[in-house]
Backbone atoms as SQL, in Angstrom:
CREATE TABLE atoms (id INTEGER PRIMARY KEY, chain TEXT, resi INTEGER, resn TEXT, atom TEXT, x REAL, y REAL, z REAL);
INSERT INTO atoms VALUES
  (1, 'A', 1, 'MET', 'N', 20.451, 2.924, 2.453),
  (2, 'A', 1, 'MET', 'CA', 19.417, 2.297, 3.250),
  (3, 'A', 1, 'MET', 'C', 18.598, 1.379, 2.347),
  (4, 'A', 2, 'GLN', 'N', 18.191, 0.240, 2.912),
  (5, 'A', 2, 'GLN', 'CA', 17.355, -0.712, 2.198),
  (6, 'A', 2, 'GLN', 'C', 16.006, -0.804, 2.905),
  (7, 'A', 3, 'LEU', 'N', 14.933, -0.683, 2.129),
  (8, 'A', 3, 'LEU', 'CA', 13.579, -0.770, 2.668),
  (9, 'A', 3, 'LEU', 'C', 13.023, -2.156, 2.380),
  (10, 'A', 4, 'VAL', 'N', 12.636, -2.853, 3.427),
  (11, 'A', 4, 'VAL', 'CA', 11.991, -4.157, 3.303),
  (12, 'A', 4, 'VAL', 'C', 10.520, -3.951, 3.638),
  (13, 'A', 5, 'ILE', 'N', 9.639, -4.294, 2.693),
  (14, 'A', 5, 'ILE', 'CA', 8.207, -4.133, 2.913),
  (15, 'A', 5, 'ILE', 'C', 7.578, -5.516, 3.075),
  (16, 'A', 6, 'THR', 'N', 6.925, -5.716, 4.213),
  (17, 'A', 6, 'THR', 'CA', 6.248, -6.977, 4.489),
  (18, 'A', 6, 'THR', 'C', 4.738, -6.773, 4.425),
  (19, 'A', 7, 'GLU', 'N', 4.009, -7.865, 4.597),
  (20, 'A', 7, 'GLU', 'CA', 2.560, -7.807, 4.510),
  (21, 'A', 7, 'GLU', 'C', 1.894, -7.261, 5.759),
  (22, 'A', 8, 'LYS', 'N', 2.456, -7.575, 6.910),
  (23, 'A', 8, 'LYS', 'CA', 1.820, -7.175, 8.164),
  (24, 'A', 8, 'LYS', 'C', 2.874, -6.986, 9.245),
  (25, 'A', 9, 'PRO', 'N', 2.518, -6.301, 10.328),
  (26, 'A', 9, 'PRO', 'CA', 3.476, -5.985, 11.387),
  (27, 'A', 9, 'PRO', 'C', 4.174, -7.204, 11.993),
  (28, 'A', 10, 'SER', 'N', 3.462, -8.295, 12.180),
  (29, 'A', 10, 'SER', 'CA', 4.090, -9.467, 12.809),
  (30, 'A', 10, 'SER', 'C', 5.220, -10.030, 11.944),
  (31, 'A', 11, 'VAL', 'N', 5.032, -10.006, 10.632),
  (32, 'A', 11, 'VAL', 'CA', 6.090, -10.476, 9.730),
  (33, 'A', 11, 'VAL', 'C', 7.244, -9.477, 9.727),
  (34, 'A', 12, 'ALA', 'N', 6.927, -8.197, 9.791),
  (35, 'A', 12, 'ALA', 'CA', 7.978, -7.177, 9.856),
  (36, 'A', 12, 'ALA', 'C', 8.837, -7.373, 11.098),
  (37, 'A', 13, 'LYS', 'N', 8.213, -7.734, 12.194),
  (38, 'A', 13, 'LYS', 'CA', 8.962, -7.994, 13.430),
  (39, 'A', 13, 'LYS', 'C', 9.898, -9.184, 13.255),
  (40, 'A', 14, 'GLN', 'N', 9.428, -10.245, 12.641),
  (41, 'A', 14, 'GLN', 'CA', 10.258, -11.429, 12.411),
  (42, 'A', 14, 'GLN', 'C', 11.430, -11.110, 11.486),
  (43, 'A', 15, 'VAL', 'N', 11.163, -10.368, 10.413),
  (44, 'A', 15, 'VAL', 'CA', 12.223, -9.976, 9.474),
  (45, 'A', 15, 'VAL', 'C', 13.224, -9.075, 10.189),
  (46, 'A', 16, 'SER', 'N', 12.736, -8.152, 10.994),
  (47, 'A', 16, 'SER', 'CA', 13.616, -7.250, 11.747),
  (48, 'A', 16, 'SER', 'C', 14.536, -8.022, 12.678),
  (49, 'A', 17, 'ASP', 'N', 13.996, -9.027, 13.327),
  (50, 'A', 17, 'ASP', 'CA', 14.807, -9.849, 14.227),
  (51, 'A', 17, 'ASP', 'C', 15.950, -10.524, 13.476),
  (52, 'A', 18, 'VAL', 'N', 15.652, -11.056, 12.294),
  (53, 'A', 18, 'VAL', 'CA', 16.676, -11.736, 11.488),
  (54, 'A', 18, 'VAL', 'C', 17.739, -10.754, 11.004),
  (55, 'A', 19, 'LEU', 'N', 17.311, -9.541, 10.617),
  (56, 'A', 19, 'LEU', 'CA', 18.233, -8.538, 10.068),
  (57, 'A', 19, 'LEU', 'C', 18.943, -7.716, 11.135),
  (58, 'A', 20, 'GLY', 'N', 18.577, -7.886, 12.375),
  (59, 'A', 20, 'GLY', 'CA', 19.192, -7.108, 13.449),
  (60, 'A', 20, 'GLY', 'C', 18.706, -5.679, 13.517),
  (61, 'A', 21, 'VAL', 'N', 17.466, -5.455, 13.098),
  (62, 'A', 21, 'VAL', 'CA', 16.857, -4.123, 13.132),
  (63, 'A', 21, 'VAL', 'C', 16.151, -3.976, 14.479),
  (64, 'A', 22, 'THR', 'N', 16.549, -2.995, 15.267),
  (65, 'A', 22, 'THR', 'CA', 16.048, -2.926, 16.642),
  (66, 'A', 22, 'THR', 'C', 15.292, -1.653, 17.003),
  (67, 'A', 23, 'GLU', 'N', 15.481, -0.574, 16.264),
  (68, 'A', 23, 'GLU', 'CA', 14.864, 0.707, 16.646),
  (69, 'A', 23, 'GLU', 'C', 13.439, 0.802, 16.114),
  (70, 'A', 24, 'ARG', 'N', 12.475, 0.866, 17.025),
  (71, 'A', 24, 'ARG', 'CA', 11.058, 0.925, 16.666),
  (72, 'A', 24, 'ARG', 'C', 10.642, 2.369, 16.428),
  (73, 'A', 25, 'LYS', 'N', 9.999, 2.620, 15.287),
  (74, 'A', 25, 'LYS', 'CA', 9.479, 3.949, 14.936),
  (75, 'A', 25, 'LYS', 'C', 7.972, 3.834, 14.711),
  (76, 'A', 26, 'ASP', 'N', 7.339, 4.927, 14.316),
  (77, 'A', 26, 'ASP', 'CA', 5.906, 4.916, 14.035),
  (78, 'A', 26, 'ASP', 'C', 5.666, 4.337, 12.640),
  (79, 'A', 27, 'GLY', 'N', 5.243, 3.079, 12.568),
  (80, 'A', 27, 'GLY', 'CA', 4.934, 2.447, 11.283),
  (81, 'A', 27, 'GLY', 'C', 6.090, 1.713, 10.641),
  (82, 'A', 28, 'TYR', 'N', 7.227, 1.643, 11.297),
  (83, 'A', 28, 'TYR', 'CA', 8.377, 0.923, 10.751),
  (84, 'A', 28, 'TYR', 'C', 9.436, 0.721, 11.825),
  (85, 'A', 29, 'MET', 'N', 10.432, -0.085, 11.478),
  (86, 'A', 29, 'MET', 'CA', 11.585, -0.305, 12.338),
  (87, 'A', 29, 'MET', 'C', 12.829, 0.027, 11.529),
  (88, 'A', 30, 'GLU', 'N', 13.866, 0.522, 12.194),
  (89, 'A', 30, 'GLU', 'CA', 15.058, 0.969, 11.483),
  (90, 'A', 30, 'GLU', 'C', 16.310, 0.560, 12.236),
  (91, 'A', 31, 'GLY', 'N', 17.351, 0.225, 11.478),
  (92, 'A', 31, 'GLY', 'CA', 18.641, -0.094, 12.071),
  (93, 'A', 31, 'GLY', 'C', 19.441, -1.041, 11.199),
  (94, 'A', 32, 'ASN', 'N', 20.736, -1.063, 11.436),
  (95, 'A', 32, 'ASN', 'CA', 21.620, -2.004, 10.743),
  (96, 'A', 32, 'ASN', 'C', 21.566, -1.860, 9.215),
  (97, 'A', 33, 'GLY', 'N', 21.281, -0.644, 8.725),
  (98, 'A', 33, 'GLY', 'CA', 21.228, -0.399, 7.284),
  (99, 'A', 33, 'GLY', 'C', 19.901, -0.747, 6.632),
  (100, 'A', 34, 'TYR', 'N', 18.893, -1.088, 7.438),
  (101, 'A', 34, 'TYR', 'CA', 17.581, -1.478, 6.923),
  (102, 'A', 34, 'TYR', 'C', 16.469, -0.656, 7.561),
  (103, 'A', 35, 'ILE', 'N', 15.403, -0.534, 6.815),
  (104, 'A', 35, 'ILE', 'CA', 14.119, -0.080, 7.334),
  (105, 'A', 35, 'ILE', 'C', 13.144, -1.194, 6.991),
  (106, 'A', 36, 'VAL', 'N', 12.386, -1.638, 7.970),
  (107, 'A', 36, 'VAL', 'CA', 11.402, -2.698, 7.748),
  (108, 'A', 36, 'VAL', 'C', 10.025, -2.127, 8.070),
  (109, 'A', 37, 'SER', 'N', 9.123, -2.203, 7.096),
  (110, 'A', 37, 'SER', 'CA', 7.772, -1.690, 7.288),
  (111, 'A', 37, 'SER', 'C', 6.777, -2.715, 6.739),
  (112, 'A', 38, 'TRP', 'N', 5.504, -2.340, 6.724),
  (113, 'A', 38, 'TRP', 'CA', 4.464, -3.295, 6.351),
  (114, 'A', 38, 'TRP', 'C', 3.306, -2.598, 5.657),
  (115, 'A', 39, 'CYS', 'N', 2.450, -3.410, 5.069),
  (116, 'A', 39, 'CYS', 'CA', 1.320, -2.898, 4.290),
  (117, 'A', 39, 'CYS', 'C', -0.041, -3.039, 4.955),
  (118, 'A', 40, 'ILE', 'N', -0.185, -3.844, 5.963),
  (119, 'A', 40, 'ILE', 'CA', -1.489, -4.105, 6.596),
  (120, 'A', 40, 'ILE', 'C', -2.493, -4.600, 5.550),
  (121, 'A', 41, 'GLY', 'N', -2.141, -5.629, 4.829),
  (122, 'A', 41, 'GLY', 'CA', -3.015, -6.122, 3.767),
  (123, 'A', 41, 'GLY', 'C', -2.965, -5.195, 2.574),
  (124, 'A', 42, 'HIS', 'N', -4.120, -4.790, 2.074),
  (125, 'A', 42, 'HIS', 'CA', -4.175, -3.902, 0.916),
  (126, 'A', 42, 'HIS', 'C', -4.322, -2.458, 1.372),
  (127, 'A', 43, 'LEU', 'N', -3.346, -1.631, 1.024),
  (128, 'A', 43, 'LEU', 'CA', -3.398, -0.212, 1.370),
  (129, 'A', 43, 'LEU', 'C', -4.222, 0.579, 0.367),
  (130, 'A', 44, 'VAL', 'N', -4.256, 0.079, -0.864),
  (131, 'A', 44, 'VAL', 'CA', -4.877, 0.780, -1.981),
  (132, 'A', 44, 'VAL', 'C', -5.850, -0.184, -2.654),
  (133, 'A', 45, 'GLU', 'N', -6.958, 0.361, -3.177),
  (134, 'A', 45, 'GLU', 'CA', -7.911, -0.463, -3.911),
  (135, 'A', 45, 'GLU', 'C', -8.351, 0.282, -5.165),
  (136, 'A', 46, 'LEU', 'N', -8.878, -0.475, -6.111),
  (137, 'A', 46, 'LEU', 'CA', -9.393, 0.158, -7.317),
  (138, 'A', 46, 'LEU', 'C', -10.585, 1.046, -6.962),
  (139, 'A', 47, 'ALA', 'N', -10.682, 2.170, -7.647),
  (140, 'A', 47, 'ALA', 'CA', -11.800, 3.087, -7.411),
  (141, 'A', 47, 'ALA', 'C', -13.103, 2.427, -7.845),
  (142, 'A', 48, 'GLN', 'N', -14.170, 2.783, -7.169),
  (143, 'A', 48, 'GLN', 'CA', -15.494, 2.279, -7.519),
  (144, 'A', 48, 'GLN', 'C', -15.958, 2.899, -8.836),
  (145, 'A', 49, 'PRO', 'N', -16.864, 2.244, -9.553),
  (146, 'A', 49, 'PRO', 'CA', -17.301, 2.738, -10.866),
  (147, 'A', 49, 'PRO', 'C', -17.761, 4.199, -10.860),
  (148, 'A', 50, 'GLY', 'N', -18.418, 4.635, -9.788),
  (149, 'A', 50, 'GLY', 'CA', -18.900, 6.006, -9.727),
  (150, 'A', 50, 'GLY', 'C', -17.804, 7.059, -9.743),
  (151, 'A', 51, 'ALA', 'N', -16.577, 6.668, -9.480),
  (152, 'A', 51, 'ALA', 'CA', -15.457, 7.613, -9.520),
  (153, 'A', 51, 'ALA', 'C', -15.102, 7.982, -10.958),
  (154, 'A', 52, 'TYR', 'N', -15.574, 7.199, -11.910),
  (155, 'A', 52, 'TYR', 'CA', -15.278, 7.445, -13.317),
  (156, 'A', 52, 'TYR', 'C', -16.387, 8.231, -14.014),
  (157, 'A', 53, 'LYS', 'N', -17.615, 7.818, -13.801),
  (158, 'A', 53, 'LYS', 'CA', -18.763, 8.488, -14.415),
  (159, 'A', 53, 'LYS', 'C', -19.914, 8.476, -13.420),
  (160, 'A', 54, 'GLU', 'N', -20.638, 9.579, -13.359),
  (161, 'A', 54, 'GLU', 'CA', -21.781, 9.695, -12.450),
  (162, 'A', 54, 'GLU', 'C', -22.803, 8.583, -12.693),
  (163, 'A', 55, 'GLU', 'N', -23.047, 8.267, -13.963),
  (164, 'A', 55, 'GLU', 'CA', -24.058, 7.248, -14.275),
  (165, 'A', 55, 'GLU', 'C', -23.627, 5.827, -13.880),
  (166, 'A', 56, 'TRP', 'N', -22.342, 5.654, -13.553),
  (167, 'A', 56, 'TRP', 'CA', -21.858, 4.338, -13.122),
  (168, 'A', 56, 'TRP', 'C', -21.993, 4.139, -11.613),
  (169, 'A', 57, 'LYS', 'N', -22.424, 5.176, -10.884),
  (170, 'A', 57, 'LYS', 'CA', -22.581, 5.026, -9.430),
  (171, 'A', 57, 'LYS', 'C', -23.565, 3.913, -9.105),
  (172, 'A', 58, 'LYS', 'N', -24.655, 3.877, -9.839),
  (173, 'A', 58, 'LYS', 'CA', -25.627, 2.797, -9.674),
  (174, 'A', 58, 'LYS', 'C', -25.725, 2.096, -11.021),
  (175, 'A', 59, 'TRP', 'N', -24.813, 1.181, -11.225),
  (176, 'A', 59, 'TRP', 'CA', -24.743, 0.533, -12.524),
  (177, 'A', 59, 'TRP', 'C', -25.771, -0.590, -12.649),
  (178, 'A', 60, 'ASP', 'N', -26.052, -0.921, -13.897),
  (179, 'A', 60, 'ASP', 'CA', -26.938, -2.043, -14.196),
  (180, 'A', 60, 'ASP', 'C', -26.316, -2.849, -15.336),
  (181, 'A', 61, 'TYR', 'N', -26.992, -3.885, -15.752),
  (182, 'A', 61, 'TYR', 'CA', -26.412, -4.764, -16.779),
  (183, 'A', 61, 'TYR', 'C', -26.164, -4.053, -18.106),
  (184, 'A', 62, 'GLU', 'N', -26.959, -3.038, -18.407),
  (185, 'A', 62, 'GLU', 'CA', -26.779, -2.306, -19.669),
  (186, 'A', 62, 'GLU', 'C', -25.463, -1.517, -19.694),
  (187, 'A', 63, 'SER', 'N', -24.957, -1.144, -18.535),
  (188, 'A', 63, 'SER', 'CA', -23.709, -0.364, -18.483),
  (189, 'A', 63, 'SER', 'C', -22.460, -1.248, -18.497),
  (190, 'A', 64, 'LEU', 'N', -22.637, -2.556, -18.432),
  (191, 'A', 64, 'LEU', 'CA', -21.499, -3.477, -18.432),
  (192, 'A', 64, 'LEU', 'C', -21.016, -3.769, -19.853),
  (193, 'A', 65, 'PRO', 'N', -19.778, -3.998, -20.094),
  (194, 'A', 65, 'PRO', 'CA', -18.706, -3.980, -19.105),
  (195, 'A', 65, 'PRO', 'C', -18.241, -2.553, -18.806),
  (196, 'A', 66, 'ILE', 'N', -17.835, -2.331, -17.606),
  (197, 'A', 66, 'ILE', 'CA', -17.289, -1.039, -17.194),
  (198, 'A', 66, 'ILE', 'C', -15.766, -1.162, -17.297),
  (199, 'A', 67, 'ILE', 'N', -15.215, -0.566, -18.331),
  (200, 'A', 67, 'ILE', 'CA', -13.772, -0.624, -18.554),
  (201, 'A', 67, 'ILE', 'C', -13.262, 0.802, -18.747),
  (202, 'A', 68, 'PRO', 'N', -12.676, 1.388, -17.720),
  (203, 'A', 68, 'PRO', 'CA', -12.171, 2.764, -17.831),
  (204, 'A', 68, 'PRO', 'C', -10.978, 2.853, -18.783),
  (205, 'A', 69, 'LYS', 'N', -10.812, 4.024, -19.386),
  (206, 'A', 69, 'LYS', 'CA', -9.633, 4.248, -20.236),
  (207, 'A', 69, 'LYS', 'C', -8.371, 4.291, -19.383),
  (208, 'A', 70, 'GLN', 'N', -8.461, 4.888, -18.215),
  (209, 'A', 70, 'GLN', 'CA', -7.344, 4.932, -17.280),
  (210, 'A', 70, 'GLN', 'C', -7.872, 4.570, -15.890),
  (211, 'A', 71, 'TRP', 'N', -7.246, 3.580, -15.275),
  (212, 'A', 71, 'TRP', 'CA', -7.703, 3.101, -13.979),
  (213, 'A', 71, 'TRP', 'C', -7.361, 4.097, -12.878),
  (214, 'A', 72, 'LYS', 'N', -8.266, 4.251, -11.929),
  (215, 'A', 72, 'LYS', 'CA', -8.062, 5.088, -10.758),
  (216, 'A', 72, 'LYS', 'C', -7.973, 4.190, -9.530),
  (217, 'A', 73, 'TYR', 'N', -7.394, 4.714, -8.482),
  (218, 'A', 73, 'TYR', 'CA', -7.325, 3.965, -7.233),
  (219, 'A', 73, 'TYR', 'C', -7.697, 4.866, -6.067),
  (220, 'A', 74, 'ASP', 'N', -8.060, 4.232, -4.978),
  (221, 'A', 74, 'ASP', 'CA', -8.379, 4.933, -3.735),
  (222, 'A', 74, 'ASP', 'C', -7.538, 4.346, -2.623),
  (223, 'A', 75, 'ILE', 'N', -7.130, 5.188, -1.725),
  (224, 'A', 75, 'ILE', 'CA', -6.434, 4.730, -0.535),
  (225, 'A', 75, 'ILE', 'C', -7.513, 4.405, 0.495),
  (226, 'A', 76, 'LYS', 'N', -7.447, 3.205, 1.045),
  (227, 'A', 76, 'LYS', 'CA', -8.433, 2.811, 2.045),
  (228, 'A', 76, 'LYS', 'C', -8.265, 3.689, 3.285),
  (229, 'A', 77, 'GLU', 'N', -9.362, 4.191, 3.808),
  (230, 'A', 77, 'GLU', 'CA', -9.306, 5.132, 4.926),
  (231, 'A', 77, 'GLU', 'C', -8.624, 4.521, 6.154),
  (232, 'A', 78, 'ASN', 'N', -8.873, 3.249, 6.408),
  (233, 'A', 78, 'ASN', 'CA', -8.293, 2.635, 7.609),
  (234, 'A', 78, 'ASN', 'C', -6.818, 2.279, 7.450),
  (235, 'A', 79, 'THR', 'N', -6.250, 2.477, 6.257),
  (236, 'A', 79, 'THR', 'CA', -4.826, 2.214, 6.049),
  (237, 'A', 79, 'THR', 'C', -4.071, 3.459, 5.573),
  (238, 'A', 80, 'ARG', 'N', -4.751, 4.595, 5.543),
  (239, 'A', 80, 'ARG', 'CA', -4.150, 5.832, 5.009),
  (240, 'A', 80, 'ARG', 'C', -2.858, 6.218, 5.748),
  (241, 'A', 81, 'LYS', 'N', -2.846, 6.093, 7.054),
  (242, 'A', 81, 'LYS', 'CA', -1.653, 6.483, 7.817),
  (243, 'A', 81, 'LYS', 'C', -0.451, 5.635, 7.402),
  (244, 'A', 82, 'GLN', 'N', -0.634, 4.317, 7.303),
  (245, 'A', 82, 'GLN', 'CA', 0.478, 3.450, 6.920),
  (246, 'A', 82, 'GLN', 'C', 0.887, 3.695, 5.471),
  (247, 'A', 83, 'TYR', 'N', -0.064, 3.978, 4.602),
  (248, 'A', 83, 'TYR', 'CA', 0.237, 4.331, 3.209),
  (249, 'A', 83, 'TYR', 'C', 1.152, 5.560, 3.165),
  (250, 'A', 84, 'ASN', 'N', 0.807, 6.574, 3.938),
  (251, 'A', 84, 'ASN', 'CA', 1.619, 7.800, 3.965),
  (252, 'A', 84, 'ASN', 'C', 3.012, 7.543, 4.532),
  (253, 'A', 85, 'ILE', 'N', 3.103, 6.682, 5.542),
  (254, 'A', 85, 'ILE', 'CA', 4.415, 6.328, 6.097),
  (255, 'A', 85, 'ILE', 'C', 5.266, 5.656, 5.027),
  (256, 'A', 86, 'LEU', 'N', 4.697, 4.680, 4.316),
  (257, 'A', 86, 'LEU', 'CA', 5.457, 3.993, 3.264),
  (258, 'A', 86, 'LEU', 'C', 5.880, 4.955, 2.155),
  (259, 'A', 87, 'CYS', 'N', 4.997, 5.862, 1.759),
  (260, 'A', 87, 'CYS', 'CA', 5.361, 6.847, 0.729),
  (261, 'A', 87, 'CYS', 'C', 6.542, 7.693, 1.181),
  (262, 'A', 88, 'SER', 'N', 6.518, 8.120, 2.435),
  (263, 'A', 88, 'SER', 'CA', 7.635, 8.945, 2.921),
  (264, 'A', 88, 'SER', 'C', 8.928, 8.134, 2.989),
  (265, 'A', 89, 'LEU', 'N', 8.839, 6.867, 3.366),
  (266, 'A', 89, 'LEU', 'CA', 10.037, 6.025, 3.400),
  (267, 'A', 89, 'LEU', 'C', 10.599, 5.801, 1.997),
  (268, 'A', 90, 'LEU', 'N', 9.723, 5.546, 1.048),
  (269, 'A', 90, 'LEU', 'CA', 10.164, 5.325, -0.332),
  (270, 'A', 90, 'LEU', 'C', 10.850, 6.547, -0.932),
  (271, 'A', 91, 'ASN', 'N', 10.492, 7.720, -0.429),
  (272, 'A', 91, 'ASN', 'CA', 11.043, 8.964, -0.968),
  (273, 'A', 91, 'ASN', 'C', 12.193, 9.542, -0.148),
  (274, 'A', 92, 'ARG', 'N', 12.694, 8.800, 0.817),
  (275, 'A', 92, 'ARG', 'CA', 13.843, 9.278, 1.594),
  (276, 'A', 92, 'ARG', 'C', 15.071, 9.374, 0.700),
  (277, 'A', 93, 'ASP', 'N', 15.870, 10.382, 0.941),
  (278, 'A', 93, 'ASP', 'CA', 17.082, 10.598, 0.142),
  (279, 'A', 93, 'ASP', 'C', 18.089, 9.461, 0.265),
  (280, 'A', 94, 'ASP', 'N', 18.081, 8.767, 1.393),
  (281, 'A', 94, 'ASP', 'CA', 19.057, 7.699, 1.606),
  (282, 'A', 94, 'ASP', 'C', 18.560, 6.311, 1.175),
  (283, 'A', 95, 'MET', 'N', 17.377, 6.242, 0.571),
  (284, 'A', 95, 'MET', 'CA', 16.808, 4.960, 0.155),
  (285, 'A', 95, 'MET', 'C', 17.422, 4.534, -1.182),
  (286, 'A', 96, 'VAL', 'N', 18.035, 3.361, -1.178),
  (287, 'A', 96, 'VAL', 'CA', 18.674, 2.879, -2.417),
  (288, 'A', 96, 'VAL', 'C', 18.055, 1.582, -2.933),
  (289, 'A', 97, 'THR', 'N', 17.441, 0.797, -2.039),
  (290, 'A', 97, 'THR', 'CA', 16.892, -0.494, -2.449),
  (291, 'A', 97, 'THR', 'C', 15.542, -0.719, -1.779),
  (292, 'A', 98, 'VAL', 'N', 14.616, -1.308, -2.528),
  (293, 'A', 98, 'VAL', 'CA', 13.342, -1.710, -1.964),
  (294, 'A', 98, 'VAL', 'C', 13.210, -3.214, -2.159),
  (295, 'A', 99, 'ILE', 'N', 12.937, -3.913, -1.077),
  (296, 'A', 99, 'ILE', 'CA', 12.802, -5.362, -1.103),
  (297, 'A', 99, 'ILE', 'C', 11.362, -5.720, -0.766),
  (298, 'A', 100, 'CYS', 'N', 10.698, -6.406, -1.673),
  (299, 'A', 100, 'CYS', 'CA', 9.324, -6.842, -1.458),
  (300, 'A', 100, 'CYS', 'C', 9.359, -8.199, -0.758),
  (301, 'A', 101, 'ALA', 'N', 8.955, -8.222, 0.505),
  (302, 'A', 101, 'ALA', 'CA', 8.969, -9.449, 1.288),
  (303, 'A', 101, 'ALA', 'C', 7.545, -9.873, 1.641),
  (304, 'A', 102, 'THR', 'N', 6.667, -9.799, 0.645),
  (305, 'A', 102, 'THR', 'CA', 5.273, -10.188, 0.841),
  (306, 'A', 102, 'THR', 'C', 5.013, -11.540, 0.181),
  (307, 'A', 103, 'ASP', 'N', 3.782, -12.007, 0.251),
  (308, 'A', 103, 'ASP', 'CA', 3.422, -13.265, -0.386),
  (309, 'A', 103, 'ASP', 'C', 3.679, -13.201, -1.881),
  (310, 'A', 104, 'VAL', 'N', 4.090, -14.325, -2.442),
  (311, 'A', 104, 'VAL', 'CA', 4.265, -14.377, -3.895),
  (312, 'A', 104, 'VAL', 'C', 2.943, -14.607, -4.588),
  (313, 'A', 105, 'GLY', 'N', 1.941, -15.080, -3.862),
  (314, 'A', 105, 'GLY', 'CA', 0.629, -15.371, -4.445),
  (315, 'A', 105, 'GLY', 'C', -0.207, -14.153, -4.432);
């Protein structure tokens, strides 16, 4: 199975039409050896400064620059469901290829 990830549902529909993918599922489409899904813009964002240190919750100029040793991320609440769908698709036993069909910019 090949997973094609697009930026948004409308593009996923167009890609599905070209690839002959017809079966609609929750958060993706499947068929003809492909799964086509989408990201809904940004699913994940960098964690806010307060996630690293309590004193960074309300930062000021003296605390700058804020450069963590290891970056953390947060899943946006309004995209959590689609994030979980993509994670499950990426971890399917039959998944062999992932194709990024999003903007190059």
